[in-house]
Coordinates of C-alpha atoms in Angstrom, one line a residue:
Chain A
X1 CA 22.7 -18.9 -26.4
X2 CA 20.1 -21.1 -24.1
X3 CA 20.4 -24.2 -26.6
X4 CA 16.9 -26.7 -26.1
X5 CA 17.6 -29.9 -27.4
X6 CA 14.9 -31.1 -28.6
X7 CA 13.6 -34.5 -29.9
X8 CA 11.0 -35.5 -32.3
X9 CA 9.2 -39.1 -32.5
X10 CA 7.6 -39.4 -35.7
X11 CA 5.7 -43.0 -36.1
X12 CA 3.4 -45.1 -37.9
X13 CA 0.2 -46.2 -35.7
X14 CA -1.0 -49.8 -35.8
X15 CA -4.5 -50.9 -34.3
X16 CA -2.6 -52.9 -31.2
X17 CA -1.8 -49.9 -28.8
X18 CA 0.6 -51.4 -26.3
X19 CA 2.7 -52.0 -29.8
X20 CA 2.5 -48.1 -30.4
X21 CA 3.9 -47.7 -26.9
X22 CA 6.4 -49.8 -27.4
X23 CA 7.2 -47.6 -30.6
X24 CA 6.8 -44.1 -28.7
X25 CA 8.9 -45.2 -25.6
X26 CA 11.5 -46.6 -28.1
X27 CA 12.0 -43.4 -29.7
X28 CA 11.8 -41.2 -26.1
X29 CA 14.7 -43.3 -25.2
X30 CA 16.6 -42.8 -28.2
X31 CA 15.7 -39.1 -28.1
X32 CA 16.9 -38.9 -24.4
X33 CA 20.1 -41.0 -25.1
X34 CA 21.2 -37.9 -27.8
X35 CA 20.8 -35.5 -25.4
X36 CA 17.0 -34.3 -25.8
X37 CA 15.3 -32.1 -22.9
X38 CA 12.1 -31.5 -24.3
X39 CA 10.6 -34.6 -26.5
X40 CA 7.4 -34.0 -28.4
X41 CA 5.2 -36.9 -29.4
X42 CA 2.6 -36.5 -32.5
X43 CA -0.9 -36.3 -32.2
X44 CA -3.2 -39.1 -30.8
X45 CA -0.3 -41.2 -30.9
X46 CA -1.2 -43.8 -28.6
X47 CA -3.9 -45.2 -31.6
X48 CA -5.0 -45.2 -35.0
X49 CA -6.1 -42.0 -35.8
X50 CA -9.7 -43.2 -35.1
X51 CA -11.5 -40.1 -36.4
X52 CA -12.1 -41.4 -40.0
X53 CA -15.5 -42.3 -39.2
X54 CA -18.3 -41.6 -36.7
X55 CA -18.5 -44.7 -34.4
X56 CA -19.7 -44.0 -30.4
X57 CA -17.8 -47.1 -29.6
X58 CA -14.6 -45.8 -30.2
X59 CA -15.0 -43.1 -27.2
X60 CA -13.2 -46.3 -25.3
X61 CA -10.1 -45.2 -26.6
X62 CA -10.1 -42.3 -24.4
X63 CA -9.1 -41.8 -20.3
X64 CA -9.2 -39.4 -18.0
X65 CA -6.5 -37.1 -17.3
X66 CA -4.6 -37.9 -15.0
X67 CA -4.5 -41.2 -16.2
X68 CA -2.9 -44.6 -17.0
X69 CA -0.6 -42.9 -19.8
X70 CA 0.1 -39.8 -17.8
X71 CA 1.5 -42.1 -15.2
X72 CA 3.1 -44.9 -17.8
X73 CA 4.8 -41.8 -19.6
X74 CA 5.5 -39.4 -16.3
X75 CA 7.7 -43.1 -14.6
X76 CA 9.6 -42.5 -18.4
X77 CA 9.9 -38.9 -18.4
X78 CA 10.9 -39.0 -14.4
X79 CA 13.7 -42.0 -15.4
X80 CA 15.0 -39.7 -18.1
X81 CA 14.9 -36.6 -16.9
X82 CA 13.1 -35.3 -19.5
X83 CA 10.1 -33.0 -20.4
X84 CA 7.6 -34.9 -22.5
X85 CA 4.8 -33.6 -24.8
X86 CA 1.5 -36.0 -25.2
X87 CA -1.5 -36.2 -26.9
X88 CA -4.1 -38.1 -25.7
X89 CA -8.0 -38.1 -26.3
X90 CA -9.4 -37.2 -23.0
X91 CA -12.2 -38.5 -20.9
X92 CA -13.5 -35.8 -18.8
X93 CA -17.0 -37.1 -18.0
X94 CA -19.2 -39.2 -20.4
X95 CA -20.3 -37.1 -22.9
X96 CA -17.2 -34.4 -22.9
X97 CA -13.9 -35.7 -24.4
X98 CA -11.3 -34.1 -25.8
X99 CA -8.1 -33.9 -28.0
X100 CA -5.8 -33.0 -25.3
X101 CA -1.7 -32.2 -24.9
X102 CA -0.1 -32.8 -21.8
X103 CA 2.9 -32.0 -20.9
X104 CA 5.1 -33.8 -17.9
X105 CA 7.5 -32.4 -16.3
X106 CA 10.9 -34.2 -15.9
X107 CA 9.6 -35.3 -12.2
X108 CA 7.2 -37.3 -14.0
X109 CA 4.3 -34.8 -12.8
X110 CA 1.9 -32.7 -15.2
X111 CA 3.2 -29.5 -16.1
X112 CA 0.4 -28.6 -17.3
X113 CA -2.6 -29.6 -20.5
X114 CA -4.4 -27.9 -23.2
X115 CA -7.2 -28.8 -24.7
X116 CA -7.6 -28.4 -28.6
X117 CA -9.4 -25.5 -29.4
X118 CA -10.2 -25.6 -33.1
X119 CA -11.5 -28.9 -34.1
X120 CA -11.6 -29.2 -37.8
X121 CA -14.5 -31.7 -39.8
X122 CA -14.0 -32.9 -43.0
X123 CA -14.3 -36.4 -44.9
X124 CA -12.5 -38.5 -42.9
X125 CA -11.3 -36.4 -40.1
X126 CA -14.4 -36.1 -38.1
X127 CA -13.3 -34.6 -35.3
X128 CA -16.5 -32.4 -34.3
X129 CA -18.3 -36.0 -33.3
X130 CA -15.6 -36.7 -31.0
X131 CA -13.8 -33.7 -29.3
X132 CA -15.6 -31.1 -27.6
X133 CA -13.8 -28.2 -28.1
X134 CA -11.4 -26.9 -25.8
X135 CA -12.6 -24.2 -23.0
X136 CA -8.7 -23.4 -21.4
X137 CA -7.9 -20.7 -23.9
X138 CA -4.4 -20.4 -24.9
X139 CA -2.3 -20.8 -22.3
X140 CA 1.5 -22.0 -22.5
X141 CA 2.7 -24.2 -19.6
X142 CA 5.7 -23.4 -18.3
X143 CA 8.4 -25.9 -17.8
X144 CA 11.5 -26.7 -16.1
X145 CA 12.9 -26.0 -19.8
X146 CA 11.0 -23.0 -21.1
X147 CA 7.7 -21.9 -21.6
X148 CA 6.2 -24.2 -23.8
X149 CA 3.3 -22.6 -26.5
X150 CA 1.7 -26.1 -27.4
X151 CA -1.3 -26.0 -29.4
X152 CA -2.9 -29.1 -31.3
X153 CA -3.1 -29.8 -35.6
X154 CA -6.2 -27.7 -36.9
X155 CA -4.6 -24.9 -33.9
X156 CA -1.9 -24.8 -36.7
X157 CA -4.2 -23.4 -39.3
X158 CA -4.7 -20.3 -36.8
X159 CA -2.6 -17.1 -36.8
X160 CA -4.5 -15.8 -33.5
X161 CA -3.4 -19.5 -31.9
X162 CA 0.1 -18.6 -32.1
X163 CA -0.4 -14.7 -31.5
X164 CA -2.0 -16.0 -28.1
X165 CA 0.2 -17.8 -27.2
X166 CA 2.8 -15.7 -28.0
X167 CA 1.5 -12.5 -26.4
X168 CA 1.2 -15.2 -23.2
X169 CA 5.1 -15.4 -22.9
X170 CA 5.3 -18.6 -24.8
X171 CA 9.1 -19.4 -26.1
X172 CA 8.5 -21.5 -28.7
X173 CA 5.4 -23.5 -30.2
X174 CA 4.6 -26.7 -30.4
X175 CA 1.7 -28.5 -32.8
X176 CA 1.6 -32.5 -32.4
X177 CA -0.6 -33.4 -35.8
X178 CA -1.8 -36.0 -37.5
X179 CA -2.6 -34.8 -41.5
X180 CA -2.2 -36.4 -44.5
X181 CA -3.6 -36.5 -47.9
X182 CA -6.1 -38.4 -49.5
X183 CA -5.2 -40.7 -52.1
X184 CA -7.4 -39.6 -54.2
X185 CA -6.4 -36.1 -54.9
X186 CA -3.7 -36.0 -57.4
X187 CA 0.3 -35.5 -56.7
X188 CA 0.3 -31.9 -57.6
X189 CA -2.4 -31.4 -54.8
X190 CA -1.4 -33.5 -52.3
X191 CA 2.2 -31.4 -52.9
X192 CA 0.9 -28.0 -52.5
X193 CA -1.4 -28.8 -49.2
X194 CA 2.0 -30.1 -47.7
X195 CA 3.6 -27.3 -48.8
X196 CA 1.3 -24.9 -47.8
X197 CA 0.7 -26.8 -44.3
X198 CA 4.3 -26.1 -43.7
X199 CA 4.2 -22.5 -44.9
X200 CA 1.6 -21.6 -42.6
X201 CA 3.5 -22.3 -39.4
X202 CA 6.9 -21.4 -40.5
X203 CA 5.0 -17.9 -40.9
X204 CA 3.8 -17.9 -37.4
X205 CA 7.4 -18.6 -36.6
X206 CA 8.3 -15.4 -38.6
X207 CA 5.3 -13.3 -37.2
X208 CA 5.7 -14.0 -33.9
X209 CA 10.0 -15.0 -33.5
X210 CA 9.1 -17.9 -32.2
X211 CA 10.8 -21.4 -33.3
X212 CA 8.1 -23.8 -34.1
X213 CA 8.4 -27.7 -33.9
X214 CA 5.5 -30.4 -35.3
X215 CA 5.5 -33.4 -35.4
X216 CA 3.4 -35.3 -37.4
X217 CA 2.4 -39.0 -37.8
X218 CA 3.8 -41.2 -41.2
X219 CA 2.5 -44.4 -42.8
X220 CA -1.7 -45.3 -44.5
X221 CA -4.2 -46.1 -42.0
X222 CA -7.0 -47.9 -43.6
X223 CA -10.3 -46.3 -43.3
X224 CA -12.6 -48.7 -41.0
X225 CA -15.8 -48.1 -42.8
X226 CA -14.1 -49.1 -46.2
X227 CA -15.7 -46.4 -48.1
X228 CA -12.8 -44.7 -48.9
X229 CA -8.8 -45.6 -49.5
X230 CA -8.2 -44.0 -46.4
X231 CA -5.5 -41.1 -45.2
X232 CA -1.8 -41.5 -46.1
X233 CA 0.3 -39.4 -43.2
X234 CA 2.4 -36.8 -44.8
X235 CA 5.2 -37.3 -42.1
X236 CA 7.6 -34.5 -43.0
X237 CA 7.3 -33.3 -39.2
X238 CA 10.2 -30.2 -39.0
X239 CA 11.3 -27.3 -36.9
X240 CA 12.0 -24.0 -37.5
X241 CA 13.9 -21.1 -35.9
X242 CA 12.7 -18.1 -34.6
X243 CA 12.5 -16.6 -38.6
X244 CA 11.1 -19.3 -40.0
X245 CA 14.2 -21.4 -41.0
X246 CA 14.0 -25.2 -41.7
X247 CA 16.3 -26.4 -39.3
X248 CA 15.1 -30.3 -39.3
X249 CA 12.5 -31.7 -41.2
X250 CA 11.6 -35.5 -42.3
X251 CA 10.8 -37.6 -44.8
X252 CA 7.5 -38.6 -45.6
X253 CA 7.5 -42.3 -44.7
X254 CA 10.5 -41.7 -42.4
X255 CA 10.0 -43.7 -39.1
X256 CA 12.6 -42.7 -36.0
X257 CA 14.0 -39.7 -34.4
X258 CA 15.3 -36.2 -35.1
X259 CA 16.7 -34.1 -32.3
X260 CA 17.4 -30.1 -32.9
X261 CA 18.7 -27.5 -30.9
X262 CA 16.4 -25.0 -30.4
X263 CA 17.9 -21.5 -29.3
X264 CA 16.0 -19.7 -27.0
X265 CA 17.8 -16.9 -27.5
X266 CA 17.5 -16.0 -30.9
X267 CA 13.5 -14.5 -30.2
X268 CA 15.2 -11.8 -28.0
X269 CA 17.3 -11.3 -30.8
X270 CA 15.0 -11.3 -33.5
X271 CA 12.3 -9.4 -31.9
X272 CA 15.0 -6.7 -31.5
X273 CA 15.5 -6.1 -35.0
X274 CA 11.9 -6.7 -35.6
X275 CA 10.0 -5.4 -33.4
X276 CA 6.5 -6.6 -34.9
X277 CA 5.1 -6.7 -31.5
X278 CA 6.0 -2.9 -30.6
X279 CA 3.6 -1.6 -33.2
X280 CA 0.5 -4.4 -33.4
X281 CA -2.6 -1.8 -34.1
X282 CA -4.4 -3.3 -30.9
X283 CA -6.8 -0.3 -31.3
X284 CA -7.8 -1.4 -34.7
X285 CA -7.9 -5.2 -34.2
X286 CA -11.7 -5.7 -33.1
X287 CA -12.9 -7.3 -36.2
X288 CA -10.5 -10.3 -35.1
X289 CA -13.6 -11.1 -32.7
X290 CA -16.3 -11.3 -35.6
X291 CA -16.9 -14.6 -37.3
X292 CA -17.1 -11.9 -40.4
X293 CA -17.0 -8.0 -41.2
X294 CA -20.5 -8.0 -43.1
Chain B
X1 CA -11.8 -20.3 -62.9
X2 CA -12.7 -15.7 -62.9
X3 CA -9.0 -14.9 -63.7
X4 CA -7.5 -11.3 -62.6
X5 CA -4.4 -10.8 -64.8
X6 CA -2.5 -9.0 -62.9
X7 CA 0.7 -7.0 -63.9
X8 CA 3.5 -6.1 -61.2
X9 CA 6.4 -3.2 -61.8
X10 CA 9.7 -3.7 -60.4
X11 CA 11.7 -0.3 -60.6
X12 CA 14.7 1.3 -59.0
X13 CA 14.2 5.0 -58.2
X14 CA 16.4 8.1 -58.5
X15 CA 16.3 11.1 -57.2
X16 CA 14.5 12.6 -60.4
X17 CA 10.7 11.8 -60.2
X18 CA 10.4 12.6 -63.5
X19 CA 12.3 9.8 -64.3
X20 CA 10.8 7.4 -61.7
X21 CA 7.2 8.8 -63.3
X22 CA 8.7 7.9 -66.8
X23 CA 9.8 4.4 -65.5
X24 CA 6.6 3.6 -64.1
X25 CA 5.0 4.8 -67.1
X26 CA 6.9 2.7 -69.3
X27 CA 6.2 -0.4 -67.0
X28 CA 2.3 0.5 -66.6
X29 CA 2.2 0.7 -70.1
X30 CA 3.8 -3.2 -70.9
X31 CA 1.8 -5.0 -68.3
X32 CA -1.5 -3.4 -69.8
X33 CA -0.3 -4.4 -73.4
X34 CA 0.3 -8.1 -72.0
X35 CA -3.4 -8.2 -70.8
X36 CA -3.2 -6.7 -67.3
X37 CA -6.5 -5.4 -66.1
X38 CA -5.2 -4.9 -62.4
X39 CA -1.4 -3.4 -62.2
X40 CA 0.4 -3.2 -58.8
X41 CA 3.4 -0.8 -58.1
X42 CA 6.0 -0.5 -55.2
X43 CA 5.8 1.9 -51.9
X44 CA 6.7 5.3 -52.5
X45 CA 7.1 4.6 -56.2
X46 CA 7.5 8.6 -56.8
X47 CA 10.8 8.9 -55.5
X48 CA 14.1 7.4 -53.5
X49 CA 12.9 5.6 -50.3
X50 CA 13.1 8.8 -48.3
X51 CA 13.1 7.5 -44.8
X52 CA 16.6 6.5 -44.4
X53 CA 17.5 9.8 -42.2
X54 CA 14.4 12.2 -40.5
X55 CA 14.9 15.1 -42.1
X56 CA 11.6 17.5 -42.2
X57 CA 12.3 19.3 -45.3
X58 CA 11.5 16.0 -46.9
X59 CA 7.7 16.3 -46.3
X60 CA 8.2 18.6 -49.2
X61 CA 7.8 15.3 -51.5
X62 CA 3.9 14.6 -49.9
X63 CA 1.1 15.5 -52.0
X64 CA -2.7 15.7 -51.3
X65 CA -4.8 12.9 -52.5
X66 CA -6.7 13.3 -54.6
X67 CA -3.5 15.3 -56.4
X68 CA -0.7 15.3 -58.9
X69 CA -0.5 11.5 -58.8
X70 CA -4.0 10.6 -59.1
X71 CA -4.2 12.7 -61.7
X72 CA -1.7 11.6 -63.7
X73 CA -2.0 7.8 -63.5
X74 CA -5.6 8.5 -63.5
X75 CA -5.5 10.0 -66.9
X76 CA -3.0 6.9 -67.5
X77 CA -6.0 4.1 -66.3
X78 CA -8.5 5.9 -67.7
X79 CA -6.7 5.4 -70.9
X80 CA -5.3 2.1 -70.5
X81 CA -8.7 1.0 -68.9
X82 CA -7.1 -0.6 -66.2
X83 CA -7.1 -0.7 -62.1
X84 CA -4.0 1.1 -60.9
X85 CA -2.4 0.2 -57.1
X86 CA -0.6 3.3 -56.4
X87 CA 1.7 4.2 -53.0
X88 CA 2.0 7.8 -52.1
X89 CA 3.4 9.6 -49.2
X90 CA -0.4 12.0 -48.3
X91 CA -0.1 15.4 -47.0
X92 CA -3.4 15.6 -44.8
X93 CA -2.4 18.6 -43.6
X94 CA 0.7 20.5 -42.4
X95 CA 1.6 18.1 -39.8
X96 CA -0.6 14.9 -40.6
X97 CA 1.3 13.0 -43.0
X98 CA 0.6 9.5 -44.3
X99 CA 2.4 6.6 -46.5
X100 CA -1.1 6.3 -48.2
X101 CA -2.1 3.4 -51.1
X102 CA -4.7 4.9 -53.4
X103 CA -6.6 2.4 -55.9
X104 CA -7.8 3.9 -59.0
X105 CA -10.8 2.4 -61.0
X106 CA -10.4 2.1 -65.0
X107 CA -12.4 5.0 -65.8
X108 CA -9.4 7.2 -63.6
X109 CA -11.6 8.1 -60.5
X110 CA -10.6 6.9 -57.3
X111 CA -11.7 4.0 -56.0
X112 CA -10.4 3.7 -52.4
X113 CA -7.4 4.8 -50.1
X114 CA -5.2 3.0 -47.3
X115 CA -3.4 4.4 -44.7
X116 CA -0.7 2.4 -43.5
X117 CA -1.9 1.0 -40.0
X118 CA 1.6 -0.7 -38.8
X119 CA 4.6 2.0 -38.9
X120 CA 8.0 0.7 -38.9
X121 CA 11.0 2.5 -37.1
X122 CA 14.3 0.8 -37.4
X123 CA 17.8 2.0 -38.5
X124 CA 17.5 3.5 -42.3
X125 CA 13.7 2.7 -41.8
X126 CA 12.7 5.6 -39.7
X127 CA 8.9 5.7 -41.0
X128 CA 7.6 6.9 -37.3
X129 CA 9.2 10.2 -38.3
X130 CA 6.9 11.0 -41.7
X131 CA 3.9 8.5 -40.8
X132 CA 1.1 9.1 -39.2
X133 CA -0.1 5.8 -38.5
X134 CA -3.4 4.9 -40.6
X135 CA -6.5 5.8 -38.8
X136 CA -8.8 4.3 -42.1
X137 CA -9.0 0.9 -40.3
X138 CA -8.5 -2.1 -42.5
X139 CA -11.1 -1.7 -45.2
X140 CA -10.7 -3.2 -48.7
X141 CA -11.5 -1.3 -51.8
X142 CA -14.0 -2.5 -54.5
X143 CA -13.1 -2.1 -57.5
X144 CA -14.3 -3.6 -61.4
X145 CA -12.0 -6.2 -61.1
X146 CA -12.6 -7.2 -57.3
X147 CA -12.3 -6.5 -54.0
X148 CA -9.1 -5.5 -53.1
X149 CA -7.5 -5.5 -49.7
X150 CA -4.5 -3.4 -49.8
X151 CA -2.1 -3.4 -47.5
X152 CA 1.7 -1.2 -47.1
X153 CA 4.8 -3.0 -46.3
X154 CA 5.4 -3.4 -42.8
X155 CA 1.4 -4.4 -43.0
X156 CA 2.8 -7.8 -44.4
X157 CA 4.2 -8.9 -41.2
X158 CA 1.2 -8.8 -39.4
X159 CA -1.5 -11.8 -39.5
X160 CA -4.0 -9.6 -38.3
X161 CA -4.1 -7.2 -41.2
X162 CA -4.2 -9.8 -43.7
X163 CA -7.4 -11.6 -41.6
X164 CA -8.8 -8.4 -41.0
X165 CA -9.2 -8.0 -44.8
X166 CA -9.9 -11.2 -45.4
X167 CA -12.9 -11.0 -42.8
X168 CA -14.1 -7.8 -44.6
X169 CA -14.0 -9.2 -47.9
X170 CA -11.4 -8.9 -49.4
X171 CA -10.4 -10.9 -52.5
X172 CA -6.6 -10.7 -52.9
X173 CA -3.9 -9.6 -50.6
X174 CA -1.7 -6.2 -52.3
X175 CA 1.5 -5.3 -50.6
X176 CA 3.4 -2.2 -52.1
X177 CA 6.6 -2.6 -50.2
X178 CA 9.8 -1.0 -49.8
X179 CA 12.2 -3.5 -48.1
X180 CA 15.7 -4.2 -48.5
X181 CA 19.2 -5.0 -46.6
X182 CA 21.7 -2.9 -45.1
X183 CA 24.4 -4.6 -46.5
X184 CA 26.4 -4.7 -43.3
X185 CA 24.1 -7.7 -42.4
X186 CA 26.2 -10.9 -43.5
X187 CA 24.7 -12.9 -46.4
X188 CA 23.6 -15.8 -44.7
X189 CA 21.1 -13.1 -42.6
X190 CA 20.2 -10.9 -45.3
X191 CA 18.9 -14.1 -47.2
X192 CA 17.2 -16.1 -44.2
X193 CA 15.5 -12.3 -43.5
X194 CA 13.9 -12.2 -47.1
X195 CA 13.2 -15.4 -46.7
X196 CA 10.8 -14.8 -44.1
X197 CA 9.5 -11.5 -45.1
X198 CA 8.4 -14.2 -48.3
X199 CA 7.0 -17.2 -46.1
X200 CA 5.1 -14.4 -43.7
X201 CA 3.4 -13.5 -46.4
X202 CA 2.2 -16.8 -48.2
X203 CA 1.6 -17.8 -44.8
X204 CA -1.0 -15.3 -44.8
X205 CA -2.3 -16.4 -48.5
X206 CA -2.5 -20.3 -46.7
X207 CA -4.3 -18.8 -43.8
X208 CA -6.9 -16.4 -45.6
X209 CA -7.4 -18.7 -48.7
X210 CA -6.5 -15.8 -50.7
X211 CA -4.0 -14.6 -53.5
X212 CA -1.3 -12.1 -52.4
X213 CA 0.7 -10.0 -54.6
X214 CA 3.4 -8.1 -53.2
X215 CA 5.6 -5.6 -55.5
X216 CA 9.0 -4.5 -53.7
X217 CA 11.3 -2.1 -55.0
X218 CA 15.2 -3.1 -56.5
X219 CA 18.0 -1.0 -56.5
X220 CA 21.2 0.3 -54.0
X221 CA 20.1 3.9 -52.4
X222 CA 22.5 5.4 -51.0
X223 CA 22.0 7.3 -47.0
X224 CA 21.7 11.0 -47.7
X225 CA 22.9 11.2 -44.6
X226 CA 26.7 9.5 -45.2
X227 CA 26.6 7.9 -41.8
X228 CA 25.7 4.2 -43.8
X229 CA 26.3 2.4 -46.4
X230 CA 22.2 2.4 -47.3
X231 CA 19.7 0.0 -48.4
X232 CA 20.1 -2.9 -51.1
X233 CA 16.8 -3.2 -51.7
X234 CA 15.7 -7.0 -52.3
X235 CA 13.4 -7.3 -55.2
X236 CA 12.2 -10.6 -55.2
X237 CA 8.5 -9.1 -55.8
X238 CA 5.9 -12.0 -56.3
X239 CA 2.5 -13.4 -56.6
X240 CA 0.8 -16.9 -54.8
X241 CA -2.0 -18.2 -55.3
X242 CA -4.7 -19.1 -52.0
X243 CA -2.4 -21.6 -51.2
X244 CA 0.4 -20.1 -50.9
X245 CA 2.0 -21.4 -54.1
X246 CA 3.8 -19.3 -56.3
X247 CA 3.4 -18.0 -59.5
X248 CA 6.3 -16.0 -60.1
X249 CA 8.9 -14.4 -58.7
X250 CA 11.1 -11.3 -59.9
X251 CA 14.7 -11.7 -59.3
X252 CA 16.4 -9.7 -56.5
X253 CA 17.9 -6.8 -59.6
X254 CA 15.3 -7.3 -62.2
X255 CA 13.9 -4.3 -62.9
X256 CA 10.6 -4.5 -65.5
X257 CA 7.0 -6.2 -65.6
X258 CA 5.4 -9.3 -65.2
X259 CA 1.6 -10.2 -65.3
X260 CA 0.2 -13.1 -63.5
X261 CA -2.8 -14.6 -63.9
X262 CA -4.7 -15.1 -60.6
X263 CA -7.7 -17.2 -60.0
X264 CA -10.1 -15.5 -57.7
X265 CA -12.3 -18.5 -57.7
X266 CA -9.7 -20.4 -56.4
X267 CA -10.6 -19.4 -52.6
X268 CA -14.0 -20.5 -52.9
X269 CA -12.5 -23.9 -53.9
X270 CA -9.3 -24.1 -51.3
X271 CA -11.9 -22.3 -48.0
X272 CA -14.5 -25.5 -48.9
X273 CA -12.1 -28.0 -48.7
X274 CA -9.6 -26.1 -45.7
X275 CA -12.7 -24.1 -43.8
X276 CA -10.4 -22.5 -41.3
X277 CA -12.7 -19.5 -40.9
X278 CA -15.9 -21.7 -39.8
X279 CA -13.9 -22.8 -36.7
X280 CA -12.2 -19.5 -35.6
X281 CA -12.7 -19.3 -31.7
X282 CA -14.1 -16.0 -31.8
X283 CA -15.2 -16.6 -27.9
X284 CA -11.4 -17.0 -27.6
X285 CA -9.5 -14.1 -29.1
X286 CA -9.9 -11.9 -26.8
X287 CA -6.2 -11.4 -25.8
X288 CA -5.5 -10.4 -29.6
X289 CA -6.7 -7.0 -28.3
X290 CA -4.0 -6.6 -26.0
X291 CA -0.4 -5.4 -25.7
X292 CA 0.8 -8.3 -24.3
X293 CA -0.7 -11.2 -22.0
X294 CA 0.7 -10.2 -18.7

């Protein structure tokens, strides 16, 4: 077995963002101090999740890449030795920003970034005003611990996301995420949305024998323009094994740490016994690049 | 809401098609009494799961299509009134053999074929022997009760059949299947396996904002061979809706009929609110066309 201990920071956001830092770096270190390699942050976790309205000012929240948290969270990742997922909102030049991982390696250098490539829009995630979407493809980054497949929330929604990144040698994926329900849908919907966001990517896990890790954000952030109660989290970031087996996942309002081993080994294994990729149709598969077969 | 009742038959098979033609009879004939307009039957339904040794005099069991079998449970539709899923193993032509799903319309004609695309090969499971892969593409059939994409088993591990349908139309996700365990696999793998044959496969209903109904067989069949101890095949047929939730379930050893009602409107509702195929990166998927990313 090639056991990746893996941690998972899973906070609530506040408007001040050196008090999120705080948060984020106290949870790294605890993550480190049990043993975690890899540590994966969820998405846009520096801030609020500022994309519940439209508002040009907000584009202040973002900074280039490299940048001040690339070098604030490379000194941590270099002092722990660990590898370190972010996810920052990117200035590239004035008018192009986007919804951006990074990952450091356990130098404190950048292993490599990705850029969000699906960017969803719907009330009170309006993501389309803000990120430009990603033009990097899908393209793991390899690590001093693996090959990392890290791909951003709405990514998670995408079977070809996770077939890309799989088919590029990634060895497990990774989706930082911020989702959550609107208060206004009942219980019953807000409880099969959940359910269904985790079925999705436990299915990639299973269609590609892959492990999977997410990490989401927790807690209600008020919506700034007051027209609507805003978006409470659904926390309940997990993992899952190379078949699609819950190996961690948390609560809802849960606010801490979770560390899992991740086997490396168990793809090799799995693919062995189903070998999904030895028979993919790739001469039937060309309607994958049309918006729709009409 | 345009609700599809739907029945599903769960049988074991023999080595006596007459019986296994009796059985399914029996079970076509309850789920049209309980209101099924749309009934759904296992891979291979005619006989024992044939493809647990190579053995050429075997190819004895294909029939053309139309044939025998679309005659029969065409006189049965026709008579019923209802759409009929059925699985057969097609004899093209000596030498061109397929593990073909025929849909036949209420009125007994046929509406549409499938030919498996994905071909499994695994111990007890040796399909590349009898199959010529499907060279039909993935087209779903239209029928009076909607557009169906049918798919064949080792189809349901595959994202890209299941989006390729989707893409062209389709309005609910079938799965005749044959799976099972070789009982030689300890418990805790057999269940984490059919486990993630299940979560594969709502992943794909989460992904496509669709229904899927898959219908497995039940049963112990021995090898014909001696040299195992055969397949213990899982049951555990069910139905979910475009979220993935489901509706019902068969236990692994029931053997009999339920009838599900599915909402077909429900995908209109769940892609506004979750529009996953406005964002695809079509520009992006290139890769999906390959072997592997190397």
């Amino acid at each position: 077995m090639r056991i990746l201990r893996t941690g998972m920071v899973q906070i609530s956001c506040t408007a001040d963002v050196g008090e999120n830092l705080s948060r984020l770096e106290a949870g790294i270190r605890e993550a480190a101090s049990q043993g975690a390699k890899l540590v994966v942050l969820q998405e846009l976790h520096n801030s609020l999740y500022f994309c519940q309205s439209e508002n040009a000012k907000l584009c202040d929240l973002a900074e280039p890449i490299p940048g001040p948290s690339t070098e604030r969270f490379g000194a941590l990742a270099r002092e722990l030795g660990i590898v370190l997922v972010l996810s920052l909102f990117e200035r590239r030049t004035p008018g192009i920003y986007h919804n951006t991982a990074v990952v450091l390696e356990n130098d404190g250098s950048i292993a490599g970034k990705y850029r969000k490539m699906h960017i969803p829009d719907d009330p009170l995630f309006y993501e389309k005003f803000y990120f430009t979407p990603g033009d990097m493809g899908f393209q793991p980054i390899k690590t001093s611990v693996g090959t990392l497949g890290v791909l951003v929330c709405w990514d998670q929604w995408y079977p070809e996301a996770a077939r890309a990144m799989a088919l590029a040698g990634a060895e497990v994926l990774i989706y930082p995420t911020a989702i959550g329900g609107v208060p206004t849908d009942p219980d019953w919907e807000q409880a099969q949305q959940r359910q269904a966001w985790q079925l999705v990517q436990r299915g990639h896990a299973v269609a590609n024998g892959l492990p999977v890790v997410t990490v989401n954000r927790t807690g209600v952030e008020p919506d700034p323009s007051g027209l609507s109660s805003g978006i409470d989290f659904w926390g309940h970031s997990f993992a899952c094994g190379a078949q699609g087996e819950l190996l961690t996942e948390f609560e809802k309002d849960e606010k801490g740490v979770r560390v899992v081993d991740l086997d490396l080994e168990q793809s090799e294994y799995v693919r062995r016994g189903w070998p999904f990729l030895r028979d993919r149709r790739i001469d039937a598969y060309d309607v994958l690049l049309k918006r729709f077969n009409d």
